[in-house]
Short mmCIF file of C-alpha atoms in Angstrom, two decimals:
data_model
loop_
_atom_site.label_atom_id
_atom_site.label_comp_id
_atom_site.label_asym_id
_atom_site.label_seq_id
_atom_site.Cartn_x
_atom_site.Cartn_y
_atom_site.Cartn_z
CA MET A 956 95.73 93.49 119.71
CA SER A 957 96.63 91.30 122.68
CA GLN A 958 99.82 89.31 123.11
CA THR A 959 100.65 86.37 125.33
CA SER A 960 103.96 86.24 127.15
CA ALA A 961 106.81 84.27 125.62
CA SER A 962 110.10 83.04 126.91
CA ALA A 963 113.16 85.11 126.09
CA GLY A 964 114.11 84.51 122.50
CA GLY A 965 111.00 82.38 121.97
CA PRO A 966 108.00 82.88 119.68
CA ARG A 967 105.33 85.48 120.29
CA HIS A 968 101.62 84.66 120.13
CA VAL A 969 99.56 87.64 118.97
CA THR A 970 95.75 87.77 118.97
CA VAL A 971 94.36 89.73 116.01
CA SER A 972 91.96 92.54 116.88
CA ALA A 973 88.87 93.57 114.91
CA GLU A 974 90.74 96.61 113.61
CA GLU A 975 93.62 94.45 112.35
CA ALA A 976 91.36 91.87 110.70
CA GLY A 977 91.31 91.77 106.90
CA GLN A 978 95.00 92.32 106.22
CA ARG A 979 97.22 89.68 104.67
CA ILE A 980 99.47 87.68 106.95
CA ASP A 981 102.63 88.76 105.06
CA ASN A 982 101.81 92.43 105.61
CA PHE A 983 100.95 91.74 109.26
CA LEU A 984 104.40 90.18 109.74
CA ALA A 985 106.16 93.02 107.93
CA SER A 986 104.63 95.54 110.36
CA ARG A 987 105.93 93.57 113.36
CA LEU A 988 109.31 92.49 112.04
CA LYS A 989 110.48 95.84 110.71
CA GLY A 990 113.76 95.75 108.83
CA VAL A 991 113.48 92.05 108.03
CA PRO A 992 113.58 91.54 104.23
CA ARG A 993 110.41 90.33 102.57
CA SER A 994 112.32 87.35 101.20
CA ARG A 995 113.02 86.28 104.79
CA LEU A 996 109.34 86.71 105.76
CA TYR A 997 108.18 84.54 102.86
CA ARG A 998 110.78 81.94 103.77
CA ILE A 999 109.55 81.55 107.35
CA LEU A 1000 105.98 81.35 106.03
CA ARG A 1001 106.92 78.61 103.56
CA LYS A 1002 108.78 76.66 106.27
CA GLY A 1003 105.73 76.75 108.55
CA GLU A 1004 107.46 78.77 111.26
CA VAL A 1005 104.52 81.18 111.27
CA ARG A 1006 101.27 79.62 112.48
CA VAL A 1007 97.70 80.90 112.53
CA ASN A 1008 95.50 79.16 115.10
CA LYS A 1009 98.26 76.50 115.37
CA GLY A 1010 98.13 75.68 111.65
CA ARG A 1011 100.36 76.49 108.67
CA THR A 1012 99.31 79.40 106.52
CA GLN A 1013 99.92 81.00 103.13
CA PRO A 1014 101.14 84.58 102.43
CA ARG A 1015 97.75 85.46 100.88
CA TYR A 1016 95.74 84.48 103.95
CA ARG A 1017 93.67 87.37 105.32
CA LEU A 1018 93.54 87.50 109.08
CA GLN A 1019 90.26 87.22 110.98
CA ASP A 1020 89.24 88.84 114.25
CA GLY A 1021 90.47 86.59 117.05
CA ASP A 1022 93.09 84.68 115.04
CA VAL A 1023 96.14 83.77 117.09
CA VAL A 1024 99.38 84.27 115.15
CA ARG A 1025 102.60 82.58 116.20
CA ILE A 1026 105.53 84.86 115.24
CA PRO A 1027 108.90 83.09 115.50
CA PRO A 1028 111.99 84.86 116.81
CA VAL A 1029 113.83 86.45 113.88
CA ARG A 1030 117.20 88.04 114.48
CA GLN A 1031 117.67 91.23 112.51
CA GLY A 1032 121.29 90.29 111.89
CA GLU A 1033 120.48 87.04 110.10
CA GLU A 1034 120.40 88.91 106.82
CA ASN A 1035 121.22 92.39 105.70
CA ALA A 1036 118.22 94.70 105.85
CA ALA A 1037 116.59 95.33 102.52
CA PRO A 1038 117.67 98.59 100.85
CA ALA A 1039 115.31 101.47 101.55
CA PRO A 1040 113.41 103.05 98.64
CA THR A 1041 115.46 105.88 97.20
CA GLU A 1042 114.31 109.48 97.54
CA GLY A 1043 113.94 109.55 93.76
CA VAL A 1044 111.47 106.66 93.78
CA GLN A 1045 109.58 108.16 96.71
CA GLN A 1046 109.26 111.49 94.91
CA ARG A 1047 108.25 109.79 91.67
CA LEU A 1048 105.31 108.12 93.40
CA THR A 1049 104.36 111.30 95.24
CA ASP A 1050 104.24 113.11 91.89
CA ALA A 1051 102.13 110.28 90.43
CA ILE A 1052 99.20 110.75 92.83
CA LEU A 1053 96.04 111.43 90.83
CA ARG A 1054 93.51 111.84 93.65
CA GLU A 1055 93.76 111.95 97.43
CA ALA A 1056 91.23 112.12 100.24
CA PRO A 1057 91.38 111.39 103.98
CA ASN A 1058 90.61 107.68 103.50
CA TYR A 1059 92.29 106.79 100.19
CA LEU A 1060 94.58 107.85 97.40
CA VAL A 1061 94.90 106.85 93.74
CA LEU A 1062 98.18 107.02 91.87
CA ASN A 1063 99.31 106.43 88.31
CA LYS A 1064 101.66 103.50 88.97
CA PRO A 1065 104.80 103.54 86.82
CA SER A 1066 105.63 100.51 84.70
CA GLY A 1067 108.54 98.42 85.97
CA LEU A 1068 107.83 98.93 89.67
CA PRO A 1069 106.03 96.09 91.50
CA VAL A 1070 103.21 96.97 93.87
CA HIS A 1071 105.05 95.34 96.79
CA GLY A 1072 108.43 93.83 97.58
CA GLY A 1073 109.21 90.13 97.78
CA SER A 1074 110.39 87.33 95.49
CA GLY A 1075 113.81 88.93 95.05
CA VAL A 1076 112.50 92.51 94.90
CA ASP A 1077 113.56 94.74 97.80
CA TYR A 1078 110.60 97.11 97.70
CA GLY A 1079 107.58 98.13 95.68
CA VAL A 1080 105.00 100.90 95.48
CA ILE A 1081 103.55 100.38 98.95
CA GLU A 1082 106.93 100.26 100.71
CA ALA A 1083 108.07 103.39 98.87
CA LEU A 1084 104.86 105.24 99.80
CA ARG A 1085 105.28 104.27 103.45
CA ALA A 1086 108.88 105.49 103.35
CA ALA A 1087 107.74 108.78 101.81
CA ARG A 1088 105.08 109.18 104.53
CA PRO A 1089 106.53 107.80 107.77
CA GLU A 1090 103.87 109.65 109.76
CA ALA A 1091 100.98 107.89 107.96
CA PRO A 1092 99.33 105.41 110.39
CA PHE A 1093 98.05 103.12 107.63
CA LEU A 1094 98.69 102.63 103.91
CA GLU A 1095 97.69 99.42 102.15
CA LEU A 1096 96.99 98.18 98.62
CA VAL A 1097 93.32 97.68 97.77
CA HIS A 1098 94.17 95.76 94.59
CA ARG A 1099 97.23 94.97 92.50
CA LEU A 1100 98.74 95.63 89.10
CA ASP A 1101 101.42 93.53 87.43
CA ARG A 1102 104.93 94.92 87.61
CA GLU A 1103 104.97 95.78 83.89
CA THR A 1104 101.52 97.43 83.97
CA SER A 1105 101.05 101.14 84.62
CA GLY A 1106 97.97 103.10 85.65
CA CYS A 1107 95.32 103.55 88.34
CA LEU A 1108 96.19 101.95 91.67
CA LEU A 1109 93.98 102.46 94.74
CA ILE A 1110 95.53 102.69 98.22
CA ALA A 1111 93.48 102.63 101.44
CA LYS A 1112 94.47 104.94 104.31
CA ARG A 1113 92.19 103.30 106.89
CA ARG A 1114 91.82 99.60 107.67
CA SER A 1115 88.02 99.82 107.75
CA TRP A 1116 88.07 101.20 104.22
CA LEU A 1117 90.47 98.49 103.11
CA ARG A 1118 88.09 95.79 104.34
CA ALA A 1119 85.06 97.42 102.73
CA LEU A 1120 86.83 97.97 99.39
CA ASN A 1121 88.23 94.42 99.39
CA ASP A 1122 84.67 93.14 99.82
CA GLN A 1123 83.50 95.25 96.88
CA LEU A 1124 86.41 94.05 94.78
CA SER A 1125 85.56 90.41 95.52
CA ARG A 1126 81.97 91.08 94.42
CA GLY A 1127 83.16 92.54 91.11
CA GLU A 1128 81.92 96.06 91.87
CA PHE A 1129 85.04 97.86 90.59
CA ASP A 1130 85.05 99.34 87.08
CA LYS A 1131 88.61 98.69 85.88
CA ARG A 1132 89.51 99.58 82.29
CA TYR A 1133 92.80 99.20 80.46
CA PHE A 1134 94.37 100.31 77.21
CA ALA A 1135 96.20 97.48 75.45
CA LEU A 1136 97.94 97.54 72.07
CA VAL A 1137 97.56 94.13 70.42
CA ARG A 1138 98.82 92.42 67.28
CA GLY A 1139 96.60 92.39 64.22
CA ASN A 1140 93.33 93.96 63.11
CA TRP A 1141 90.96 92.62 65.75
CA ASP A 1142 87.25 93.22 66.33
CA GLY A 1143 87.65 92.11 69.95
CA GLY A 1144 84.76 90.69 71.96
CA LEU A 1145 84.32 88.75 75.18
CA VAL A 1146 87.02 86.20 75.99
CA GLU A 1147 85.96 83.59 78.54
CA ALA A 1148 88.73 81.12 79.29
CA PRO A 1149 89.74 79.63 82.67
CA LEU A 1150 93.26 80.48 83.82
CA ARG A 1151 95.64 78.40 85.88
CA ARG A 1152 98.60 79.94 87.69
CA ASP A 1153 101.99 78.49 88.59
CA VAL A 1154 102.41 76.47 85.40
CA ARG A 1155 106.06 75.76 84.66
CA ARG A 1156 107.29 76.35 81.13
CA GLY A 1157 111.01 76.04 80.51
CA GLY A 1158 111.75 76.83 84.14
CA GLU A 1159 109.57 79.96 84.03
CA ARG A 1160 106.33 80.29 85.98
CA VAL A 1161 103.48 81.30 83.67
CA VAL A 1162 99.68 81.47 83.49
CA GLU A 1163 97.88 79.28 80.96
CA VAL A 1164 94.36 78.66 79.73
CA ARG A 1165 93.43 75.33 81.28
CA PRO A 1166 90.08 73.54 81.82
CA ASP A 1167 90.98 73.17 85.51
CA GLY A 1168 91.79 76.87 85.89
CA ARG A 1169 89.78 79.60 87.60
CA GLU A 1170 86.99 81.40 85.79
CA ALA A 1171 88.21 84.47 83.89
CA ARG A 1172 86.33 86.91 81.63
CA THR A 1173 87.72 89.86 79.67
CA ARG A 1174 86.04 92.14 77.14
CA PHE A 1175 88.13 93.74 74.38
CA THR A 1176 86.74 96.69 72.39
CA PRO A 1177 88.72 98.31 69.54
CA VAL A 1178 89.48 102.00 69.96
CA ALA A 1179 91.85 102.61 67.03
CA ARG A 1180 93.30 100.49 64.23
CA PHE A 1181 96.82 100.84 62.83
CA GLY A 1182 97.16 98.20 60.14
CA ASP A 1183 98.90 95.36 61.94
CA ALA A 1184 98.01 96.66 65.42
CA THR A 1185 94.82 97.57 67.29
CA LEU A 1186 94.44 99.72 70.39
CA MET A 1187 91.90 98.05 72.69
CA ASP A 1188 89.80 99.27 75.58
CA VAL A 1189 89.74 96.33 77.99
CA ILE A 1190 87.28 95.60 80.80
CA LEU A 1191 88.14 93.02 83.45
CA TYR A 1192 85.21 91.12 84.94
CA THR A 1193 87.56 88.98 87.01
CA GLY A 1194 90.99 89.79 88.40
CA ARG A 1195 93.33 86.89 87.61
CA THR A 1196 97.10 87.17 87.33
CA HIS A 1197 98.21 88.19 83.80
CA GLN A 1198 94.57 87.93 82.69
CA VAL A 1199 94.61 90.54 79.91
CA ARG A 1200 97.92 89.28 78.51
CA VAL A 1201 96.97 85.60 78.48
CA HIS A 1202 93.44 86.15 77.13
CA ALA A 1203 94.73 88.37 74.32
CA ALA A 1204 97.37 85.81 73.36
CA HIS A 1205 94.78 83.00 73.59
CA ALA A 1206 92.61 84.92 71.12
CA GLY A 1207 95.57 85.18 68.72
CA HIS A 1208 96.29 88.86 69.39
CA PRO A 1209 99.14 89.14 71.94
CA LEU A 1210 100.06 92.44 73.54
CA ALA A 1211 102.83 94.63 72.19
CA GLY A 1212 105.98 94.42 74.27
CA ASP A 1213 104.94 91.22 76.05
CA GLU A 1214 108.14 89.20 76.43
CA ARG A 1215 106.39 86.28 78.13
CA TYR A 1216 103.22 85.68 76.10
CA GLY A 1217 103.81 87.87 73.05
CA ASP A 1218 105.07 87.61 69.49
CA GLU A 1219 108.76 88.30 68.93
CA GLY A 1220 108.33 89.73 65.45
CA PHE A 1221 105.53 92.07 66.51
CA ASN A 1222 107.53 93.18 69.53
CA ARG A 1223 110.53 93.91 67.32
CA ARG A 1224 108.41 96.04 65.01
CA LEU A 1225 107.05 98.08 67.94
CA ARG A 1226 110.53 98.50 69.41
CA GLU A 1227 111.48 100.21 66.18
CA LEU A 1228 108.70 102.70 66.95
CA GLY A 1229 110.14 103.31 70.42
CA LEU A 1230 108.16 100.89 72.60
CA ARG A 1231 110.35 99.94 75.55
CA ARG A 1232 107.79 98.18 77.79
CA LEU A 1233 104.57 96.18 77.84
CA PHE A 1234 101.73 98.20 76.32
CA LEU A 1235 99.17 97.71 79.07
CA HIS A 1236 97.84 100.67 81.03
CA ALA A 1237 95.02 100.82 83.61
CA HIS A 1238 93.48 104.06 82.35
CA HIS A 1239 90.25 104.13 84.42
CA LEU A 1240 89.09 103.15 87.89
CA GLY A 1241 85.57 103.61 89.15
CA VAL A 1242 83.86 102.46 92.35
CA THR A 1243 81.25 103.54 94.88
CA LEU A 1244 83.29 104.26 98.00
CA PRO A 1245 82.34 103.09 101.52
CA ASP A 1246 80.97 106.58 102.30
CA GLU A 1247 78.67 106.16 99.24
CA THR A 1248 80.45 108.81 97.16
CA GLU A 1249 81.49 107.94 93.62
CA LEU A 1250 85.14 107.63 92.67
CA SER A 1251 86.00 107.98 88.97
CA VAL A 1252 89.65 108.48 88.06
CA ASN A 1253 91.46 108.46 84.71
CA ALA A 1254 95.22 108.01 84.35
CA PRO A 1255 96.84 109.49 81.23
CA LEU A 1256 99.21 107.40 79.14
CA GLU A 1257 102.85 107.96 80.01
CA PRO A 1258 104.72 109.95 77.33
CA GLY A 1259 106.52 106.87 75.98
CA LEU A 1260 103.28 105.03 75.22
CA GLN A 1261 101.62 108.13 73.79
CA ALA A 1262 104.62 108.64 71.49
CA VAL A 1263 104.17 105.10 70.09
CA ILE A 1264 100.48 105.80 69.37
CA ASP A 1265 101.41 109.09 67.68
CA ARG A 1266 103.91 107.30 65.42
CA LEU A 1267 101.38 104.62 64.51
CA GLU A 1268 98.81 107.29 63.67
CA ALA A 1269 101.36 109.07 61.49
CA GLN A 1270 102.00 105.84 59.59
CA HIS A 1271 98.34 104.85 59.16
CA GLY A 1272 96.48 108.14 59.42
#
């Protein structure tokens, strides 16, 4: 990384190195403006105060070798620093690690914890992991899971591995499988329906099936049937936001515990059986790693979800 001089209190202009290339601009800023809340970082991005090659940019933009980033002066005292992840959260994630090697780790992400902070959330999985391992030179998300979803989450420990795995992910070379409990007795099948993000419905931002949406394909295969509910094994061929939830609802079989796209009556029935969250769990992750070894990891259902399955089996066994 090289950096041009700047006047006192003025913006910095940072040239991105080959080693830094591939990371998102929001994460790049977070590493250089430590202690500044994510909400503040997203605000300066939205206002155009951060520039890449003299142009405005979006939080999702991935930096390229040689990009010149304008970082505005941000006073730490403008806002209170975001609360640090608690020791309890840090330990919970440490205990959730399923597999670890020098270049990556896989953990069984808990439901209810976002993968990263921002949008009113002080911290997520990646911030808590970094807090738990302050000596780690690099920790970054390879992919994402919705806040309500639990299961296999892959973290890169080297930037070169992050870039290689991101390329594989974009080519659809990851084998990602989920367990989802859906309403009704469903034979499943392939759902192909384009999805559009950022649709407003009653003031809430949702994802909808729209002709002008992005291509999305999901395969649902029944694993067990419980009268008015079916446990599905789900394969994602694309990785759109809320894809499993929206495709299941579009097919007429919404997920249990889904407060946004689900069925209130079905959710009420499952609450009576002890379901306290969305029933969506990333149970398997497989990929050929950059060193050409095979990664295959399975994440067990958390006890709360397994207890719901046990009660359904007792009722319909």
